[in-house]
CSV table of C-alpha atoms and ligand atoms in Angstrom, one decimal:
chain,number,residue,atom,x,y,z
A,1,MET,CA,-74.6,42.3,-18.7
A,2,ARG,CA,-72.7,42.5,-15.4
A,3,ALA,CA,-72.6,39.6,-13.0
A,4,SER,CA,-73.7,41.9,-10.2
A,5,SER,CA,-77.4,42.0,-9.3
A,6,ILE,CA,-77.1,45.7,-8.6
A,7,SER,CA,-78.3,48.0,-11.3
A,8,THR,CA,-75.3,49.8,-12.6
A,9,GLU,CA,-77.1,52.3,-14.7
A,10,ASP,CA,-75.3,55.6,-14.4
A,11,LEU,CA,-73.7,54.4,-11.2
A,12,PRO,CA,-70.7,56.6,-10.4
A,13,LEU,CA,-67.5,54.8,-9.5
A,14,GLN,CA,-68.7,51.6,-11.3
A,15,ASP,CA,-66.0,52.0,-14.0
A,16,GLU,CA,-63.3,52.5,-11.5
A,17,ILE,CA,-64.5,49.5,-9.5
A,18,ASP,CA,-64.7,47.3,-12.6
A,19,ALA,CA,-61.2,48.4,-13.6
A,20,VAL,CA,-59.8,47.5,-10.2
A,21,VAL,CA,-61.5,44.1,-10.3
A,22,THR,CA,-60.2,43.4,-13.9
A,23,THR,CA,-56.7,44.3,-13.0
A,24,ALA,CA,-56.8,42.4,-9.7
A,25,LEU,CA,-58.1,39.2,-11.3
A,26,ASP,CA,-55.6,39.5,-14.2
A,27,GLN,CA,-52.7,39.8,-11.8
A,28,LEU,CA,-53.9,37.1,-9.5
A,29,LYS,CA,-53.5,34.5,-12.3
A,30,ASP,CA,-49.7,34.8,-12.0
A,31,VAL,CA,-49.4,35.4,-8.3
A,32,GLN,CA,-47.5,32.6,-6.4
A,33,LEU,CA,-48.1,31.4,-2.9
A,34,ASP,CA,-45.4,33.6,-1.4
A,35,ALA,CA,-46.9,36.8,-3.1
A,36,LEU,CA,-50.6,36.2,-2.3
A,37,ASP,CA,-50.5,38.3,0.8
A,38,ASP,CA,-49.1,41.2,-1.0
A,39,TRP,CA,-51.8,40.9,-3.6
A,40,ARG,CA,-54.5,40.7,-0.8
A,41,ARG,CA,-53.1,43.8,0.8
A,42,SER,CA,-52.9,45.9,-2.3
A,43,TYR,CA,-56.5,45.2,-3.3
A,44,LEU,CA,-58.5,44.1,-0.2
A,45,GLY,CA,-56.4,45.5,2.6
A,46,ARG,CA,-57.1,48.6,4.7
A,47,GLY,CA,-55.0,50.8,2.4
A,48,GLY,CA,-55.9,48.8,-0.7
A,49,ARG,CA,-57.5,50.0,-3.9
A,50,LEU,CA,-61.0,49.0,-3.1
A,51,ASN,CA,-61.0,50.8,0.2
A,52,ALA,CA,-59.7,53.9,-1.5
A,53,LEU,CA,-62.8,53.7,-3.7
A,54,LEU,CA,-65.0,53.1,-0.8
A,55,ARG,CA,-63.7,56.2,0.9
A,56,SER,CA,-64.5,58.3,-2.0
A,57,ILE,CA,-68.2,57.2,-1.8
A,58,GLY,CA,-68.6,59.8,0.9
A,59,SER,CA,-68.2,62.5,-1.7
A,60,LEU,CA,-71.1,61.1,-3.8
A,61,PRO,CA,-74.7,62.5,-3.6
A,62,ALA,CA,-76.4,60.8,-0.6
A,63,ALA,CA,-78.9,59.0,-2.9
A,64,GLU,CA,-76.2,57.3,-4.8
A,65,ARG,CA,-74.1,56.2,-1.9
A,66,PRO,CA,-75.9,52.9,-1.0
A,67,ARG,CA,-75.7,51.5,-4.6
A,68,ALA,CA,-72.1,52.5,-4.9
A,69,GLY,CA,-71.3,50.9,-1.5
A,70,GLN,CA,-73.1,47.7,-2.6
A,71,ALA,CA,-71.1,47.6,-5.8
A,72,ALA,CA,-67.9,48.0,-3.9
A,73,ASN,CA,-68.8,45.3,-1.5
A,74,ALA,CA,-69.7,42.9,-4.3
A,75,ALA,CA,-66.4,43.6,-5.9
A,76,ARG,CA,-64.7,42.9,-2.5
A,77,LYS,CA,-66.5,39.6,-2.3
A,78,LYS,CA,-65.6,38.6,-5.8
A,79,LEU,CA,-61.9,39.3,-5.2
A,80,GLY,CA,-62.1,37.5,-1.8
A,81,THR,CA,-63.5,34.4,-3.5
A,82,ALA,CA,-60.9,34.6,-6.3
A,83,LEU,CA,-58.1,34.8,-3.7
A,84,LYS,CA,-59.4,31.7,-1.9
A,85,GLN,CA,-59.6,29.8,-5.1
A,86,ARG,CA,-56.1,30.8,-6.1
A,87,GLU,CA,-54.7,29.8,-2.7
A,88,ALA,CA,-56.4,26.4,-2.9
A,89,ALA,CA,-55.1,25.8,-6.4
A,90,LEU,CA,-51.5,26.8,-5.4
A,91,SER,CA,-51.5,24.6,-2.3
A,92,ALA,CA,-52.8,21.6,-4.3
A,93,GLU,CA,-50.0,22.2,-6.8
A,94,GLY,CA,-47.5,22.3,-4.0
A,95,GLU,CA,-48.6,19.0,-2.5
A,96,GLY,CA,-48.4,17.6,-6.0
A,97,ASP,CA,-44.7,18.7,-6.1
A,98,VAL,CA,-43.9,16.8,-2.9
A,99,GLU,CA,-45.2,13.6,-4.4
A,100,GLN,CA,-43.4,14.1,-7.7
A,101,ILE,CA,-40.2,12.3,-6.8
A,102,ASP,CA,-38.3,11.2,-9.9
A,103,VAL,CA,-37.0,7.8,-8.7
A,104,THR,CA,-35.0,7.4,-11.9
A,105,ILE,CA,-32.5,10.2,-11.0
A,106,PRO,CA,-29.2,8.6,-10.0
A,107,GLY,CA,-28.5,8.9,-6.3
A,108,TYR,CA,-25.4,10.3,-4.7
A,109,ARG,CA,-22.5,7.9,-4.8
A,110,THR,CA,-21.1,6.9,-1.4
A,111,ASN,CA,-17.4,6.4,-1.2
A,112,VAL,CA,-16.8,2.9,0.2
A,113,GLY,CA,-13.3,2.0,1.2
A,114,GLY,CA,-11.8,-1.3,0.2
A,115,LEU,CA,-9.0,-3.6,1.2
A,116,HIS,CA,-5.5,-2.9,-0.1
A,117,PRO,CA,-4.3,-5.7,-2.4
A,118,ILE,CA,-1.5,-6.6,0.0
A,119,THR,CA,-4.0,-6.9,2.9
A,120,ARG,CA,-6.1,-9.2,0.7
A,121,THR,CA,-3.0,-11.2,-0.2
A,122,LEU,CA,-2.0,-11.6,3.5
A,123,ARG,CA,-5.5,-12.8,4.4
A,124,ASP,CA,-5.6,-15.2,1.5
A,125,ILE,CA,-2.2,-16.7,2.4
A,126,ALA,CA,-3.4,-17.1,6.0
A,127,ARG,CA,-6.5,-18.9,4.7
A,128,ALA,CA,-4.4,-21.1,2.4
A,129,PHE,CA,-2.3,-22.3,5.4
A,130,ALA,CA,-5.1,-22.6,7.9
A,131,PRO,CA,-6.2,-26.2,6.9
A,132,LEU,CA,-2.6,-27.4,7.6
A,133,GLY,CA,-2.9,-26.1,11.1
A,134,PHE,CA,-0.9,-22.9,10.9
A,135,ARG,CA,-2.1,-20.1,13.1
A,136,VAL,CA,-1.2,-16.4,12.7
A,137,VAL,CA,0.9,-14.7,15.3
A,138,ASP,CA,2.1,-11.1,15.7
A,139,THR,CA,5.6,-10.2,16.6
A,140,PRO,CA,7.5,-6.9,16.9
A,141,GLU,CA,8.5,-4.7,13.9
A,142,VAL,CA,11.1,-2.9,16.0
A,143,GLU,CA,13.5,-5.6,17.1
A,144,TRP,CA,16.7,-6.2,19.0
A,145,ASP,CA,19.8,-7.1,17.1
A,146,GLU,CA,19.9,-10.4,18.9
A,147,TYR,CA,16.5,-11.5,17.6
A,148,ASN,CA,17.0,-10.1,14.1
A,149,PHE,CA,20.5,-11.6,13.8
A,150,GLU,CA,22.3,-13.2,16.7
A,151,LYS,CA,19.8,-15.8,17.8
A,152,LEU,CA,19.4,-16.7,14.1
A,153,ASN,CA,23.1,-17.6,13.8
A,154,ILE,CA,24.2,-14.3,12.4
A,155,PRO,CA,26.9,-13.0,14.8
A,156,PRO,CA,28.3,-9.5,14.5
A,157,ASP,CA,30.5,-9.2,11.4
A,158,HIS,CA,28.8,-12.1,9.7
A,159,PRO,CA,28.8,-11.4,5.9
A,160,ALA,CA,25.0,-12.1,5.8
A,161,ARG,CA,24.4,-8.9,7.6
A,162,ASP,CA,25.4,-7.0,4.4
A,163,MET,CA,22.3,-8.1,2.5
A,164,TRP,CA,20.1,-7.3,5.4
A,165,ASP,CA,21.3,-3.8,6.2
A,166,THR,CA,18.5,-1.8,7.8
A,167,PHE,CA,17.4,1.3,9.7
A,168,PHE,CA,18.6,1.6,13.3
A,169,VAL,CA,16.5,3.1,16.1
A,170,LYS,CA,18.2,5.3,18.7
A,171,ASN,CA,18.3,3.6,22.1
A,172,GLU,CA,20.4,5.3,24.7
A,173,ALA,CA,20.6,2.2,26.9
A,174,ARG,CA,21.8,-0.1,24.2
A,175,PRO,CA,23.3,2.0,21.3
A,176,GLY,CA,23.1,0.2,18.0
A,177,ALA,CA,21.1,-2.7,19.3
A,178,MET,CA,17.6,-1.7,18.2
A,179,LEU,CA,16.5,-1.8,14.6
A,180,LEU,CA,13.6,-2.1,12.2
A,181,ARG,CA,13.5,-5.9,11.4
A,182,THR,CA,14.8,-6.9,8.1
A,183,HIS,CA,12.8,-10.0,7.9
A,184,THR,CA,10.1,-11.9,9.8
A,185,SER,CA,12.5,-14.6,10.9
A,186,PRO,CA,12.9,-13.2,14.4
A,187,ALA,CA,9.4,-14.5,14.9
A,188,GLN,CA,10.8,-18.0,14.8
A,189,ILE,CA,12.8,-17.2,18.0
A,190,ARG,CA,10.0,-15.3,19.7
A,191,VAL,CA,7.6,-18.2,19.1
A,192,MET,CA,9.9,-21.0,20.1
A,193,GLU,CA,10.9,-19.2,23.2
A,194,GLN,CA,7.3,-19.1,24.2
A,195,ILE,CA,5.9,-22.5,23.3
A,196,ARG,CA,6.9,-26.1,23.1
A,197,PRO,CA,6.5,-28.3,20.0
A,198,PRO,CA,4.4,-29.1,18.0
A,199,VAL,CA,4.7,-25.6,16.5
A,200,ARG,CA,2.8,-24.4,13.4
A,201,VAL,CA,2.7,-20.7,13.0
A,202,LEU,CA,2.6,-17.9,10.4
A,203,ALA,CA,4.0,-14.5,11.3
A,204,MET,CA,3.2,-11.7,8.9
A,205,GLY,CA,4.2,-8.1,8.8
A,206,ARG,CA,6.4,-5.2,7.6
A,207,CYS,CA,10.1,-5.5,7.1
A,208,TYR,CA,12.6,-2.8,6.3
A,209,ARG,CA,15.8,-2.8,4.3
A,210,TYR,CA,18.4,-0.4,3.0
A,211,GLU,CA,17.4,-1.3,-0.5
A,212,ASP,CA,18.1,-0.3,-4.0
A,213,VAL,CA,14.4,0.1,-5.0
A,214,ASP,CA,13.4,-1.3,-8.4
A,215,ALA,CA,10.5,-3.2,-10.0
A,216,THR,CA,10.7,-6.1,-7.5
A,217,HIS,CA,12.4,-4.5,-4.5
A,218,GLU,CA,10.9,-2.0,-2.0
A,219,SER,CA,12.6,-0.7,1.2
A,220,ILE,CA,9.5,-1.4,3.2
A,221,PHE,CA,7.6,-4.6,2.3
A,222,TYR,CA,5.7,-7.5,3.9
A,223,GLN,CA,6.9,-10.9,4.6
A,224,ILE,CA,5.1,-14.0,5.8
A,225,GLU,CA,7.1,-16.4,7.9
A,226,GLY,CA,6.1,-20.0,8.3
A,227,LEU,CA,7.5,-22.3,11.0
A,228,ALA,CA,6.7,-25.9,11.7
A,229,ILE,CA,8.5,-27.9,14.4
A,230,ASP,CA,7.7,-31.4,15.6
A,231,SER,CA,9.4,-34.8,15.9
A,232,GLY,CA,10.2,-36.3,12.5
A,233,ILE,CA,9.7,-33.3,10.2
A,234,THR,CA,11.8,-33.5,7.1
A,235,MET,CA,12.7,-31.5,3.9
A,236,SER,CA,10.0,-33.4,2.0
A,237,ASP,CA,7.3,-32.0,4.3
A,238,LEU,CA,8.6,-28.5,3.5
A,239,ARG,CA,8.5,-29.3,-0.2
A,240,GLY,CA,5.0,-30.7,0.1
A,241,VAL,CA,3.7,-27.7,2.0
A,242,LEU,CA,5.2,-25.3,-0.5
A,243,GLU,CA,3.7,-27.1,-3.5
A,244,TYR,CA,0.3,-27.3,-1.8
A,245,PHE,CA,0.6,-23.5,-1.2
A,246,ALA,CA,1.5,-22.8,-4.8
A,247,ARG,CA,-1.3,-24.8,-6.2
A,248,THR,CA,-3.8,-23.3,-3.7
A,249,MET,CA,-2.8,-19.7,-4.5
A,250,PHE,CA,-2.0,-19.9,-8.2
A,251,GLY,CA,-3.6,-23.0,-9.6
A,252,ARG,CA,-2.1,-26.2,-11.1
A,253,ASP,CA,-0.6,-24.5,-14.2
A,254,ARG,CA,1.9,-22.2,-12.4
A,255,LYS,CA,5.4,-23.8,-12.3
A,256,ILE,CA,7.5,-23.7,-9.1
A,257,ARG,CA,11.1,-24.6,-8.7
A,258,ILE,CA,13.1,-25.2,-5.6
A,259,ARG,CA,16.8,-24.6,-5.6
A,260,GLY,CA,19.6,-24.9,-3.0
A,261,SER,CA,20.5,-21.7,-1.2
A,262,PHE,CA,22.1,-20.4,2.0
A,263,PHE,CA,20.7,-18.9,5.1
A,264,PRO,CA,22.7,-18.9,8.4
A,265,PHE,CA,19.6,-20.1,10.4
A,266,THR,CA,18.6,-23.1,8.2
A,267,GLU,CA,20.4,-26.2,7.1
A,268,PRO,CA,19.9,-27.2,4.3
A,269,SER,CA,18.4,-24.0,2.8
A,270,CYS,CA,16.5,-23.4,-0.4
A,271,GLU,CA,14.7,-20.8,-2.4
A,272,ALA,CA,11.4,-21.3,-4.2
A,273,GLU,CA,10.8,-19.5,-7.5
A,274,MET,CA,7.7,-19.2,-9.6
A,275,SER,CA,7.5,-18.9,-13.4
A,276,CYS,CA,7.3,-15.3,-14.4
A,277,HIS,CA,3.7,-14.1,-15.0
A,278,VAL,CA,4.8,-11.3,-17.3
A,279,CYS,CA,6.9,-13.1,-19.9
A,280,GLY,CA,5.7,-16.7,-19.2
A,281,GLY,CA,9.3,-17.8,-18.7
A,282,GLU,CA,10.9,-16.1,-21.7
A,283,GLY,CA,12.8,-13.6,-19.6
A,284,CYS,CA,11.9,-9.9,-19.1
A,285,ARG,CA,12.6,-6.8,-17.0
A,286,VAL,CA,10.5,-8.1,-14.1
A,287,CYS,CA,12.3,-11.5,-13.8
A,288,SER,CA,15.7,-9.9,-14.7
A,289,GLY,CA,15.8,-12.0,-17.8
A,290,THR,CA,15.7,-15.4,-16.0
A,291,GLY,CA,12.0,-16.4,-16.5
A,292,TRP,CA,11.6,-17.0,-12.8
A,293,ILE,CA,10.6,-14.8,-9.8
A,294,GLU,CA,11.9,-15.7,-6.3
A,295,ILE,CA,9.1,-15.8,-3.9
A,296,LEU,CA,10.6,-17.2,-0.7
A,297,GLY,CA,13.6,-18.5,1.2
A,298,ALA,CA,13.3,-21.6,3.3
A,299,GLY,CA,15.0,-24.5,4.9
A,300,MET,CA,15.3,-26.9,7.9
A,301,VAL,CA,15.7,-24.9,11.1
A,302,HIS,CA,19.4,-25.0,12.0
A,303,PRO,CA,20.2,-27.3,15.0
A,304,ASP,CA,22.1,-24.4,16.7
A,305,VAL,CA,18.9,-22.2,16.5
A,306,LEU,CA,16.9,-25.0,18.0
A,307,ARG,CA,19.4,-25.4,20.8
A,308,GLY,CA,19.5,-21.7,21.4
A,309,VAL,CA,15.8,-21.7,22.3
A,310,GLY,CA,16.1,-24.8,24.4
A,311,TYR,CA,14.7,-27.4,21.9
A,312,ASP,CA,16.6,-30.7,21.7
A,313,PRO,CA,17.6,-31.0,18.0
A,314,ASP,CA,17.9,-34.8,18.4
A,315,ARG,CA,14.2,-34.9,19.3
A,316,TYR,CA,12.8,-32.1,17.3
A,317,SER,CA,13.2,-30.9,13.7
A,318,GLY,CA,11.3,-28.5,11.5
A,319,PHE,CA,11.2,-26.2,8.6
A,320,ALA,CA,10.8,-22.4,8.2
A,321,PHE,CA,10.1,-20.2,5.2
A,322,GLY,CA,9.9,-16.5,4.6
A,323,MET,CA,8.0,-15.2,1.5
A,324,GLY,CA,7.4,-11.7,0.2
A,325,ALA,CA,3.7,-10.7,0.2
A,326,GLU,CA,4.2,-8.2,-2.7
A,327,ARG,CA,5.9,-10.8,-4.9
A,328,ILE,CA,2.9,-13.1,-4.3
A,329,ALA,CA,0.5,-10.3,-5.1
A,330,MET,CA,2.5,-9.4,-8.2
A,331,LEU,CA,2.3,-13.0,-9.5
A,332,ARG,CA,-1.4,-13.3,-8.6
A,333,TYR,CA,-2.6,-10.1,-10.2
A,334,GLY,CA,-0.1,-9.8,-13.0
A,335,ILE,CA,1.6,-6.6,-11.7
A,336,ASP,CA,4.9,-5.7,-13.3
A,337,ASP,CA,6.2,-3.1,-10.7
A,338,ILE,CA,6.1,-3.5,-7.0
A,339,ARG,CA,6.2,0.3,-6.5
A,340,ASN,CA,2.6,0.5,-7.7
A,341,PHE,CA,1.4,-0.9,-4.4
A,342,TYR,CA,2.5,2.1,-2.4
A,343,ARG,CA,2.0,5.0,-4.8
A,344,ASN,CA,-1.5,5.6,-3.4
A,345,ASP,CA,-2.8,5.9,-6.9
A,346,LEU,CA,-6.5,5.2,-6.5
A,347,ARG,CA,-6.9,4.3,-10.2
A,348,PHE,CA,-4.5,1.3,-9.4
A,349,LEU,CA,-5.9,0.4,-6.0
A,350,ARG,CA,-9.6,0.5,-7.0
A,351,GLN,CA,-9.0,-2.4,-9.4
A,352,PHE,CA,-8.8,-4.8,-6.6
A,353,ASN,CA,-12.2,-4.0,-5.0
B,401,FA5,C1,14.8,-13.8,4.1
B,401,FA5,O1,14.4,-12.7,4.5
B,401,FA5,C2,14.8,-14.9,5.1
B,401,FA5,N1,14.4,-14.5,6.4
B,401,FA5,C3,13.8,-16.0,4.5
B,401,FA5,C4,13.9,-17.3,5.3
B,401,FA5,C5,12.9,-17.5,6.3
B,401,FA5,C6,14.8,-18.2,4.9
B,401,FA5,C7,13.0,-18.7,6.9
B,401,FA5,C8,14.8,-19.5,5.6
B,401,FA5,C9,13.9,-19.7,6.6
B,401,FA5,P1,15.2,-13.1,1.7
B,401,FA5,O2,16.1,-11.9,2.0
B,401,FA5,O3,15.6,-13.9,0.5
B,401,FA5,O4,15.2,-14.0,2.9
B,401,FA5,O5,13.7,-12.6,1.5
B,401,FA5,C10,12.7,-13.5,1.5
B,401,FA5,C11,11.6,-13.1,0.5
B,401,FA5,O6,11.2,-11.8,0.8
B,401,FA5,C12,12.1,-13.0,-0.9
B,401,FA5,O7,12.0,-14.2,-1.6
B,401,FA5,C13,11.2,-11.9,-1.5
B,401,FA5,O8,10.0,-12.6,-1.9
B,401,FA5,C14,10.9,-11.0,-0.4
B,401,FA5,N2,11.8,-9.8,-0.4
B,401,FA5,C15,13.0,-9.7,0.0
B,401,FA5,N3,13.5,-8.5,-0.2
B,401,FA5,C16,12.5,-7.8,-0.7
B,401,FA5,C17,12.3,-6.4,-1.1
B,401,FA5,N4,13.3,-5.5,-1.0
B,401,FA5,N5,11.1,-6.0,-1.6
B,401,FA5,C18,10.1,-6.9,-1.7
B,401,FA5,N6,10.2,-8.2,-1.3
B,401,FA5,C19,11.4,-8.7,-0.8
């Protein structure tokens, strides 16, 4: 029996109306939100299939027209209701989608930068010296010959210039006088020219040398210069400070040795070496077979240098040291080739963050 309350006995068009309704409802099951309007137009719209049937009612005998009209309208109502239900069901599903967030899906990874191992090392060195009263100062990387050499007791033609050959900067006014500093020692002069004792400073930054690059030598590298001037400072203060530093940075187990050396601007002069981290002192490529790696040069500031900046060497004395930041980092992190620091290989650099 048909759902319609209209008697369908022998009703013309009824089969066509039923066929349209059946097809329409069948299709509607699969229609998605964005296609609902097309469906509505093709069955219920002005040029839709039900309207086409309604139009043909006019050709029926007059007595049959009302029943046929009612049947068509009932079909329209049925399809209209089905359309609303489908629409409601699809919207509810859509809302459901919005709430269905899978919180277990891994998020996008944000690239966060990190500190370069040499920056880390410089900061740690500054931190190690801070309790002893050393403050960090900044001095020029592009220097005059007089600060890099002459005021440090290295006159023109002094043989020490050979090991500190560097890159010169063109300067029309003073040809050959401007250069990229070969060490941070010019900072000693710059600081002493500015302040009176007591002095306790650390100057850190890039240095440049015409260098035969190998596992422990770069042509651009960082140094940390320490300078302490006061009345009554002796070589044993220097030794104490260096041992304190070595213990703070490397722990009690690492061995340090201090040997006599020569620098034109210190007297006496020395070098500090640390036991090699790669071979443990046996001798290898990194330590050139000696078992030791040189980390710094140091000494008592030469009386002529003190006099040059207007300090009275009978009243004041002090020590200075200059260490290589990369060498310290190599010893700390167990790195066997200095060139790794500046290859910009992220696989290497990411290990430190
Ligand atoms: C000097 O540069 C002196 N100015 C140090 C100094 C300061 C002595 C104050 C006395 C008083 P030297 O050339 O030895 O010295 O270098 C000092 C340290 O810098 C070395 O021990 C080493 O750790 C580092 N260094 C030197 N050359 C290089 C290089 N090419 N690559 C990387 N590190 C280097």
